[in-house]
């Protein structure tokens, strides 16, 4: 069985690695071709080019790289057609992935699967109808997504969110982390400014100022930043001038398992967190860490997205739990004063988010089959149906 699999950013790479592991367990004869990062290469993929070329976010941010992205889109589509796999699986990164799928379908009958349903419930609902022309099957992370995809004629399976399969640190590991870094019983704030250089550049300044303002009311505050490897140097440089000197957890030089263990211990040890908008809110929920979410983007991207938005929150914990308990500060509201105020409110009532976080994990599949294996089974089951009916 030949699978052409494509991911364009770290979160997609993690999904791809778990899916590949699931496919290998169910179909030992499977082989892979495509584009991915470290998780996918660990499962046997030899990436055709560096996945980081595709890690571009935001309408205004994409424009300067449009020509290079289009060249990679055409190159990848031709590679898929030439390889003639049994299935092509694209993972998230819709600006890249769905354009590849469209070109592949225009010139072949290769089965196409897209992992991570587009957020048609958030904005641009017409995308589901358009992608149905060239996507056969969707793997959804959220339980409310399959009906939206099926209504447009695509197969769609809820396979669970990968966060529910990730380990969570114990209280003993959290205490050991606090001891290792001399934090003791002091209040600990974890700051997560993103995994892309563009995010770190935009958020580190405002986050630093917000932390300084918040710290005035918590004089013994300790700050920890678990930096992603690709942006660790940028994080270290960006926070050099912060009024409150943070402990930066630099994963470079550590093996992967040790770096992940230390990061998870930090999540569990933190009293609260300030994080960039994204899936990290689910990681914080898994660790039961109260949070404040903030994000700043190009003013044009923000205005365009806000004008098209169908929802009043972007925080996944709020959406999945159907609450609005996690405070968020986006676009023009992403200011030091507002963020500091949000941190102070959460710090005073740390248990207010507890029920929403527990409900979120349950709705995302906690306690069930691992999402990667569930996704692999869905791919194979749908292919078997098509083969039998065909």
mmCIF file of N, CA and C in Angstrom, residues 186-302:
data_model
loop_
_atom_site.group_PDB
_atom_site.id
_atom_site.type_symbol
_atom_site.label_atom_id
_atom_site.label_comp_id
_atom_site.label_asym_id
_atom_site.label_seq_id
_atom_site.Cartn_x
_atom_site.Cartn_y
_atom_site.Cartn_z
ATOM 1 N N UNK A 186 6.611 29.486 44.904
ATOM 2 C CA UNK A 186 6.266 30.793 44.345
ATOM 3 C C UNK A 186 5.228 30.657 43.231
ATOM 4 N N UNK A 187 4.405 31.678 43.018
ATOM 5 C CA UNK A 187 3.463 31.642 41.893
ATOM 6 C C UNK A 187 4.232 31.530 40.574
ATOM 7 N N UNK A 188 3.767 30.662 39.699
ATOM 8 C CA UNK A 188 4.474 30.429 38.433
ATOM 9 C C UNK A 188 3.546 30.704 37.259
ATOM 10 N N UNK A 189 3.984 31.590 36.396
ATOM 11 C CA UNK A 189 3.276 31.913 35.156
ATOM 12 C C UNK A 189 4.045 31.316 33.988
ATOM 13 N N UNK A 190 3.358 30.552 33.170
ATOM 14 C CA UNK A 190 3.977 30.041 31.957
ATOM 15 C C UNK A 190 3.550 30.913 30.777
ATOM 16 N N UNK A 191 4.509 31.276 29.936
ATOM 17 C CA UNK A 191 4.242 32.117 28.783
ATOM 18 C C UNK A 191 4.569 31.332 27.514
ATOM 19 N N UNK A 192 3.627 31.326 26.576
ATOM 20 C CA UNK A 192 3.772 30.559 25.339
ATOM 21 C C UNK A 192 3.515 31.484 24.153
ATOM 22 N N UNK A 193 4.571 32.096 23.603
ATOM 23 C CA UNK A 193 4.394 33.091 22.545
ATOM 24 C C UNK A 193 4.299 32.533 21.132
ATOM 25 N N UNK A 194 4.138 31.221 20.987
ATOM 26 C CA UNK A 194 3.948 30.634 19.666
ATOM 27 C C UNK A 194 5.123 29.798 19.206
ATOM 28 N N UNK A 195 4.878 29.045 18.132
ATOM 29 C CA UNK A 195 5.901 28.142 17.597
ATOM 30 C C UNK A 195 6.470 28.616 16.268
ATOM 31 N N UNK A 196 5.999 29.781 15.786
ATOM 32 C CA UNK A 196 6.528 30.362 14.558
ATOM 33 C C UNK A 196 7.308 31.629 14.884
ATOM 34 N N UNK A 197 8.337 31.899 14.095
ATOM 35 C CA UNK A 197 9.128 33.113 14.331
ATOM 36 C C UNK A 197 8.274 34.367 14.206
ATOM 37 N N UNK A 198 7.333 34.350 13.266
ATOM 38 C CA UNK A 198 6.480 35.522 13.090
ATOM 39 C C UNK A 198 5.637 35.773 14.335
ATOM 40 N N UNK A 199 5.174 34.699 14.982
ATOM 41 C CA UNK A 199 4.392 34.853 16.208
ATOM 42 C C UNK A 199 5.248 35.397 17.345
ATOM 43 N N UNK A 200 6.435 34.842 17.500
ATOM 44 C CA UNK A 200 7.336 35.304 18.558
ATOM 45 C C UNK A 200 7.648 36.787 18.368
ATOM 46 N N UNK A 201 7.900 37.186 17.117
ATOM 47 C CA UNK A 201 8.232 38.582 16.834
ATOM 48 C C UNK A 201 7.079 39.518 17.181
ATOM 49 N N UNK A 202 5.853 39.085 16.898
ATOM 50 C CA UNK A 202 4.699 39.949 17.130
ATOM 51 C C UNK A 202 4.232 39.958 18.578
ATOM 52 N N UNK A 203 4.430 38.843 19.283
ATOM 53 C CA UNK A 203 3.829 38.702 20.601
ATOM 54 C C UNK A 203 4.783 38.910 21.768
ATOM 55 N N UNK A 204 6.077 38.689 21.565
ATOM 56 C CA UNK A 204 6.990 38.716 22.706
ATOM 57 C C UNK A 204 7.025 40.080 23.393
ATOM 58 N N UNK A 205 6.964 41.154 22.631
ATOM 59 C CA UNK A 205 6.992 42.490 23.239
ATOM 60 C C UNK A 205 5.778 42.766 24.089
ATOM 61 N N UNK A 206 4.592 42.555 23.536
ATOM 62 C CA UNK A 206 3.366 42.822 24.274
ATOM 63 C C UNK A 206 3.208 41.847 25.438
ATOM 64 N N UNK A 207 3.646 40.598 25.257
ATOM 65 C CA UNK A 207 3.583 39.637 26.355
ATOM 66 C C UNK A 207 4.515 40.065 27.490
ATOM 67 N N UNK A 208 5.697 40.516 27.141
ATOM 68 C CA UNK A 208 6.646 40.955 28.156
ATOM 69 C C UNK A 208 6.108 42.117 28.970
ATOM 70 N N UNK A 209 5.497 43.087 28.303
ATOM 71 C CA UNK A 209 4.924 44.229 29.009
ATOM 72 C C UNK A 209 3.749 43.804 29.881
ATOM 73 N N UNK A 210 2.935 42.875 29.363
ATOM 74 C CA UNK A 210 1.795 42.395 30.145
ATOM 75 C C UNK A 210 2.267 41.666 31.404
ATOM 76 N N UNK A 211 3.297 40.861 31.261
ATOM 77 C CA UNK A 211 3.844 40.141 32.410
ATOM 78 C C UNK A 211 4.368 41.120 33.451
ATOM 79 N N UNK A 212 5.054 42.165 32.998
ATOM 80 C CA UNK A 212 5.589 43.162 33.930
ATOM 81 C C UNK A 212 4.473 43.839 34.717
ATOM 82 N N UNK A 213 3.381 44.172 34.050
ATOM 83 C CA UNK A 213 2.253 44.807 34.725
ATOM 84 C C UNK A 213 1.590 43.836 35.709
ATOM 85 N N UNK A 214 1.409 42.596 35.288
ATOM 86 C CA UNK A 214 0.803 41.592 36.162
ATOM 87 C C UNK A 214 1.681 41.335 37.386
ATOM 88 N N UNK A 215 2.981 41.316 37.177
ATOM 89 C CA UNK A 215 3.926 41.006 38.260
ATOM 90 C C UNK A 215 3.920 42.057 39.365
ATOM 91 N N UNK A 216 3.460 43.268 39.063
ATOM 92 C CA UNK A 216 3.399 44.305 40.098
ATOM 93 C C UNK A 216 2.453 43.915 41.224
ATOM 94 N N UNK A 217 1.457 43.101 40.897
ATOM 95 C CA UNK A 217 0.530 42.640 41.923
ATOM 96 C C UNK A 217 0.904 41.281 42.489
ATOM 97 N N UNK A 218 1.947 40.662 41.908
ATOM 98 C CA UNK A 218 2.417 39.345 42.373
ATOM 99 C C UNK A 218 3.935 39.431 42.449
ATOM 100 N N UNK A 219 4.469 40.083 43.474
ATOM 101 C CA UNK A 219 5.889 40.432 43.513
ATOM 102 C C UNK A 219 6.851 39.256 43.471
ATOM 103 N N UNK A 220 6.428 38.065 43.911
ATOM 104 C CA UNK A 220 7.325 36.919 43.885
ATOM 105 C C UNK A 220 7.088 36.018 42.669
ATOM 106 N N UNK A 221 6.456 36.564 41.645
ATOM 107 C CA UNK A 221 6.109 35.793 40.447
ATOM 108 C C UNK A 221 7.351 35.245 39.746
ATOM 109 N N UNK A 222 7.280 33.990 39.326
ATOM 110 C CA UNK A 222 8.304 33.378 38.479
ATOM 111 C C UNK A 222 7.687 33.087 37.122
ATOM 112 N N UNK A 223 8.453 33.288 36.061
ATOM 113 C CA UNK A 223 7.963 33.132 34.693
ATOM 114 C C UNK A 223 8.794 32.083 33.965
ATOM 115 N N UNK A 224 8.129 31.185 33.287
ATOM 116 C CA UNK A 224 8.784 30.119 32.527
ATOM 117 C C UNK A 224 8.255 30.124 31.103
ATOM 118 N N UNK A 225 9.148 30.018 30.134
ATOM 119 C CA UNK A 225 8.764 29.948 28.721
ATOM 120 C C UNK A 225 9.293 28.642 28.121
ATOM 121 N N UNK A 226 8.428 27.677 27.847
ATOM 122 C CA UNK A 226 8.867 26.483 27.127
ATOM 123 C C UNK A 226 8.947 26.813 25.638
ATOM 124 N N UNK A 227 10.147 26.998 25.124
ATOM 125 C CA UNK A 227 10.331 27.431 23.737
ATOM 126 C C UNK A 227 10.354 26.231 22.795
ATOM 127 N N UNK A 228 9.721 26.371 21.654
ATOM 128 C CA UNK A 228 9.829 25.360 20.608
ATOM 129 C C UNK A 228 11.234 25.432 20.006
ATOM 130 N N UNK A 229 11.787 24.286 19.663
ATOM 131 C CA UNK A 229 13.155 24.233 19.158
ATOM 132 C C UNK A 229 13.449 25.199 18.027
ATOM 133 N N UNK A 230 12.605 25.266 16.978
ATOM 134 C CA UNK A 230 12.898 26.138 15.832
ATOM 135 C C UNK A 230 12.927 27.627 16.166
ATOM 136 N N UNK A 231 12.312 28.022 17.301
ATOM 137 C CA UNK A 231 12.260 29.455 17.640
ATOM 138 C C UNK A 231 12.940 29.754 18.970
ATOM 139 N N UNK A 232 13.667 28.786 19.527
ATOM 140 C CA UNK A 232 14.271 28.976 20.850
ATOM 141 C C UNK A 232 15.213 30.168 20.876
ATOM 142 N N UNK A 233 16.037 30.317 19.835
ATOM 143 C CA UNK A 233 16.962 31.453 19.810
ATOM 144 C C UNK A 233 16.215 32.770 19.731
ATOM 145 N N UNK A 234 15.124 32.799 18.969
ATOM 146 C CA UNK A 234 14.329 34.021 18.847
ATOM 147 C C UNK A 234 13.664 34.371 20.174
ATOM 148 N N UNK A 235 13.198 33.367 20.904
ATOM 149 C CA UNK A 235 12.565 33.602 22.200
ATOM 150 C C UNK A 235 13.583 34.145 23.195
ATOM 151 N N UNK A 236 14.749 33.528 23.235
ATOM 152 C CA UNK A 236 15.792 33.968 24.167
ATOM 153 C C UNK A 236 16.172 35.424 23.909
ATOM 154 N N UNK A 237 16.328 35.764 22.645
ATOM 155 C CA UNK A 237 16.689 37.139 22.294
ATOM 156 C C UNK A 237 15.555 38.107 22.612
ATOM 157 N N UNK A 238 14.327 37.706 22.320
ATOM 158 C CA UNK A 238 13.188 38.606 22.478
ATOM 159 C C UNK A 238 12.898 38.958 23.926
ATOM 160 N N UNK A 239 13.196 38.053 24.861
ATOM 161 C CA UNK A 239 12.839 38.326 26.257
ATOM 162 C C UNK A 239 14.012 38.834 27.093
ATOM 163 N N UNK A 240 15.115 39.176 26.449
ATOM 164 C CA UNK A 240 16.281 39.674 27.185
ATOM 165 C C UNK A 240 15.999 40.981 27.924
ATOM 166 N N UNK A 241 15.073 41.790 27.363
ATOM 167 C CA UNK A 241 14.782 43.090 27.962
ATOM 168 C C UNK A 241 13.528 43.085 28.828
ATOM 169 N N UNK A 242 12.978 41.925 29.094
ATOM 170 C CA UNK A 242 11.778 41.867 29.934
ATOM 171 C C UNK A 242 12.115 42.320 31.355
ATOM 172 N N UNK A 243 11.182 42.986 31.997
ATOM 173 C CA UNK A 243 11.380 43.412 33.380
ATOM 174 C C UNK A 243 11.460 42.218 34.324
ATOM 175 N N UNK A 244 10.675 41.186 34.024
ATOM 176 C CA UNK A 244 10.715 39.940 34.808
ATOM 177 C C UNK A 244 11.486 38.915 33.979
ATOM 178 N N UNK A 245 12.650 38.541 34.432
ATOM 179 C CA UNK A 245 13.497 37.627 33.662
ATOM 180 C C UNK A 245 12.912 36.217 33.695
ATOM 181 N N UNK A 246 12.563 35.662 32.552
ATOM 182 C CA UNK A 246 11.971 34.329 32.539
ATOM 183 C C UNK A 246 13.018 33.221 32.480
ATOM 184 N N UNK A 247 12.607 32.047 32.879
ATOM 185 C CA UNK A 247 13.386 30.839 32.631
ATOM 186 C C UNK A 247 12.932 30.310 31.275
ATOM 187 N N UNK A 248 13.839 30.268 30.308
ATOM 188 C CA UNK A 248 13.498 29.765 28.978
ATOM 189 C C UNK A 248 13.931 28.305 28.880
ATOM 190 N N UNK A 249 12.977 27.439 28.607
ATOM 191 C CA UNK A 249 13.276 26.021 28.437
ATOM 192 C C UNK A 249 13.649 25.791 26.974
ATOM 193 N N UNK A 250 14.933 25.667 26.727
ATOM 194 C CA UNK A 250 15.461 25.489 25.376
ATOM 195 C C UNK A 250 15.623 23.987 25.120
ATOM 196 N N UNK A 251 14.844 23.412 24.197
ATOM 197 C CA UNK A 251 14.916 21.963 23.972
ATOM 198 C C UNK A 251 16.135 21.521 23.168
ATOM 199 N N UNK A 252 16.830 22.466 22.579
ATOM 200 C CA UNK A 252 18.007 22.106 21.784
ATOM 201 C C UNK A 252 19.094 21.540 22.710
ATOM 202 N N UNK A 253 19.668 20.471 22.294
ATOM 203 C CA UNK A 253 20.683 19.834 23.115
ATOM 204 C C UNK A 253 20.130 18.722 23.987
ATOM 205 N N UNK A 254 18.810 18.648 24.103
ATOM 206 C CA UNK A 254 18.176 17.553 24.827
ATOM 207 C C UNK A 254 17.614 16.550 23.827
ATOM 208 N N UNK A 255 17.557 15.291 24.229
ATOM 209 C CA UNK A 255 16.874 14.361 23.339
ATOM 210 C C UNK A 255 15.377 14.649 23.403
ATOM 211 N N UNK A 256 14.670 14.159 22.422
ATOM 212 C CA UNK A 256 13.267 14.505 22.260
ATOM 213 C C UNK A 256 12.432 14.132 23.489
ATOM 214 N N UNK A 257 12.651 12.964 24.033
ATOM 215 C CA UNK A 257 11.861 12.498 25.168
ATOM 216 C C UNK A 257 12.099 13.366 26.395
ATOM 217 N N UNK A 258 13.356 13.721 26.669
ATOM 218 C CA UNK A 258 13.661 14.547 27.834
ATOM 219 C C UNK A 258 13.076 15.952 27.683
ATOM 220 N N UNK A 259 13.147 16.492 26.464
ATOM 221 C CA UNK A 259 12.597 17.829 26.226
ATOM 222 C C UNK A 259 11.085 17.837 26.439
ATOM 223 N N UNK A 260 10.412 16.794 25.952
ATOM 224 C CA UNK A 260 8.959 16.715 26.118
ATOM 225 C C UNK A 260 8.577 16.522 27.577
ATOM 226 N N UNK A 261 9.327 15.700 28.293
ATOM 227 C CA UNK A 261 9.040 15.467 29.710
ATOM 228 C C UNK A 261 9.167 16.758 30.510
ATOM 229 N N UNK A 262 10.202 17.536 30.212
ATOM 230 C CA UNK A 262 10.405 18.801 30.924
ATOM 231 C C UNK A 262 9.287 19.797 30.596
ATOM 232 N N UNK A 263 8.888 19.832 29.339
ATOM 233 C CA UNK A 263 7.801 20.730 28.936
ATOM 234 C C UNK A 263 6.501 20.360 29.647
ATOM 235 N N UNK A 264 6.169 19.070 29.671
ATOM 236 C CA UNK A 264 4.940 18.629 30.326
ATOM 237 C C UNK A 264 4.974 18.924 31.819
ATOM 238 N N UNK A 265 6.147 18.783 32.436
ATOM 239 C CA UNK A 265 6.282 19.107 33.852
ATOM 240 C C UNK A 265 6.025 20.589 34.096
ATOM 241 N N UNK A 266 6.497 21.433 33.175
ATOM 242 C CA UNK A 266 6.259 22.877 33.296
ATOM 243 C C UNK A 266 4.775 23.192 33.186
ATOM 244 N N UNK A 267 4.085 22.518 32.260
ATOM 245 C CA UNK A 267 2.646 22.733 32.113
ATOM 246 C C UNK A 267 1.915 22.394 33.412
ATOM 247 N N UNK A 268 2.292 21.296 34.013
ATOM 248 C CA UNK A 268 1.617 20.871 35.237
ATOM 249 C C UNK A 268 2.003 21.758 36.421
ATOM 250 N N UNK A 269 3.223 22.255 36.433
ATOM 251 C CA UNK A 269 3.709 23.056 37.559
ATOM 252 C C UNK A 269 3.148 24.470 37.564
ATOM 253 N N UNK A 270 2.744 24.976 36.401
ATOM 254 C CA UNK A 270 2.314 26.371 36.299
ATOM 255 C C UNK A 270 0.988 26.622 37.014
ATOM 256 N N UNK A 271 0.873 27.785 37.624
ATOM 257 C CA UNK A 271 -0.378 28.197 38.239
ATOM 258 C C UNK A 271 -1.337 28.775 37.215
ATOM 259 N N UNK A 272 -0.791 29.376 36.196
ATOM 260 C CA UNK A 272 -1.597 29.888 35.098
ATOM 261 C C UNK A 272 -0.681 30.114 33.898
ATOM 262 N N UNK A 273 -1.297 30.347 32.726
ATOM 263 C CA UNK A 273 -0.520 30.502 31.504
ATOM 264 C C UNK A 273 -1.064 31.638 30.656
ATOM 265 N N UNK A 274 -0.147 32.288 29.942
ATOM 266 C CA UNK A 274 -0.478 33.258 28.909
ATOM 267 C C UNK A 274 -0.002 32.649 27.608
ATOM 268 N N UNK A 275 -0.920 32.428 26.659
ATOM 269 C CA UNK A 275 -0.555 31.700 25.450
ATOM 270 C C UNK A 275 -1.102 32.356 24.199
ATOM 271 N N UNK A 276 -0.369 32.162 23.114
ATOM 272 C CA UNK A 276 -0.858 32.555 21.801
ATOM 273 C C UNK A 276 -2.049 31.681 21.435
ATOM 274 N N UNK A 277 -2.962 32.227 20.670
ATOM 275 C CA UNK A 277 -4.131 31.464 20.244
ATOM 276 C C UNK A 277 -3.704 30.261 19.408
ATOM 277 N N UNK A 278 -4.361 29.129 19.632
ATOM 278 C CA UNK A 278 -4.039 27.923 18.871
ATOM 279 C C UNK A 278 -4.328 26.675 19.672
ATOM 280 N N UNK A 279 -3.820 25.544 19.191
ATOM 281 C CA UNK A 279 -4.090 24.270 19.845
ATOM 282 C C UNK A 279 -3.437 24.156 21.222
ATOM 283 N N UNK A 280 -2.533 25.067 21.543
ATOM 284 C CA UNK A 280 -1.894 25.018 22.861
ATOM 285 C C UNK A 280 -2.927 25.151 23.977
ATOM 286 N N UNK A 281 -4.061 25.777 23.690
ATOM 287 C CA UNK A 281 -5.096 25.885 24.727
ATOM 288 C C UNK A 281 -5.604 24.505 25.135
ATOM 289 N N UNK A 282 -5.597 23.556 24.209
ATOM 290 C CA UNK A 282 -6.018 22.200 24.533
ATOM 291 C C UNK A 282 -4.946 21.481 25.355
ATOM 292 N N UNK A 283 -3.678 21.746 25.066
ATOM 293 C CA UNK A 283 -2.600 21.170 25.880
ATOM 294 C C UNK A 283 -2.692 21.688 27.315
ATOM 295 N N UNK A 284 -3.010 22.947 27.455
ATOM 296 C CA UNK A 284 -3.160 23.520 28.793
ATOM 297 C C UNK A 284 -4.369 22.914 29.505
ATOM 298 N N UNK A 285 -5.442 22.696 28.772
ATOM 299 C CA UNK A 285 -6.626 22.077 29.367
ATOM 300 C C UNK A 285 -6.315 20.663 29.829
ATOM 301 N N UNK A 286 -5.540 19.922 29.047
ATOM 302 C CA UNK A 286 -5.171 18.561 29.420
ATOM 303 C C UNK A 286 -4.376 18.553 30.729
ATOM 304 N N UNK A 287 -3.574 19.594 30.918
ATOM 305 C CA UNK A 287 -2.769 19.703 32.141
ATOM 306 C C UNK A 287 -3.505 20.421 33.268
ATOM 307 N N UNK A 288 -4.762 20.820 32.997
ATOM 308 C CA UNK A 288 -5.587 21.539 33.980
ATOM 309 C C UNK A 288 -4.949 22.851 34.411
ATOM 310 N N UNK A 289 -4.308 23.540 33.463
ATOM 311 C CA UNK A 289 -3.659 24.821 33.747
ATOM 312 C C UNK A 289 -4.552 25.973 33.295
ATOM 313 N N UNK A 290 -5.024 26.827 34.200
ATOM 314 C CA UNK A 290 -5.850 27.974 33.812
ATOM 315 C C UNK A 290 -5.077 28.877 32.849
ATOM 316 N N UNK A 291 -5.800 29.535 31.961
ATOM 317 C CA UNK A 291 -5.101 30.247 30.887
ATOM 318 C C UNK A 291 -5.771 31.556 30.499
ATOM 319 N N UNK A 292 -4.953 32.384 29.852
ATOM 320 C CA UNK A 292 -5.397 33.574 29.134
ATOM 321 C C UNK A 292 -4.833 33.450 27.728
ATOM 322 N N UNK A 293 -5.661 33.719 26.732
ATOM 323 C CA UNK A 293 -5.251 33.592 25.331
ATOM 324 C C UNK A 293 -5.163 34.972 24.700
ATOM 325 N N UNK A 294 -4.113 35.200 23.925
ATOM 326 C CA UNK A 294 -3.944 36.486 23.247
ATOM 327 C C UNK A 294 -3.286 36.260 21.891
ATOM 328 N N UNK A 295 -3.606 37.134 20.954
ATOM 329 C CA UNK A 295 -2.984 37.004 19.627
ATOM 330 C C UNK A 295 -3.030 38.338 18.905
ATOM 331 N N UNK A 296 -1.917 38.638 18.266
ATOM 332 C CA UNK A 296 -1.817 39.860 17.472
ATOM 333 C C UNK A 296 -1.383 39.464 16.069
ATOM 334 N N UNK A 297 -2.049 39.993 15.071
ATOM 335 C CA UNK A 297 -1.688 39.693 13.689
ATOM 336 C C UNK A 297 -1.711 40.976 12.869
ATOM 337 N N UNK A 298 -1.326 40.869 11.623
ATOM 338 C CA UNK A 298 -1.363 42.015 10.723
ATOM 339 C C UNK A 298 -2.773 42.600 10.728
ATOM 340 N N UNK A 299 -2.867 43.907 10.769
ATOM 341 C CA UNK A 299 -4.175 44.552 10.914
ATOM 342 C C UNK A 299 -5.121 44.175 9.787
ATOM 343 N N UNK A 300 -4.594 43.974 8.568
ATOM 344 C CA UNK A 300 -5.448 43.620 7.438
ATOM 345 C C UNK A 300 -5.998 42.205 7.604
ATOM 346 N N UNK A 301 -5.135 41.274 8.022
ATOM 347 C CA UNK A 301 -5.595 39.905 8.264
ATOM 348 C C UNK A 301 -6.689 39.888 9.325
ATOM 349 N N UNK A 302 -6.473 40.651 10.400
ATOM 350 C CA UNK A 302 -7.449 40.655 11.488
ATOM 351 C C UNK A 302 -8.791 41.209 11.018
#
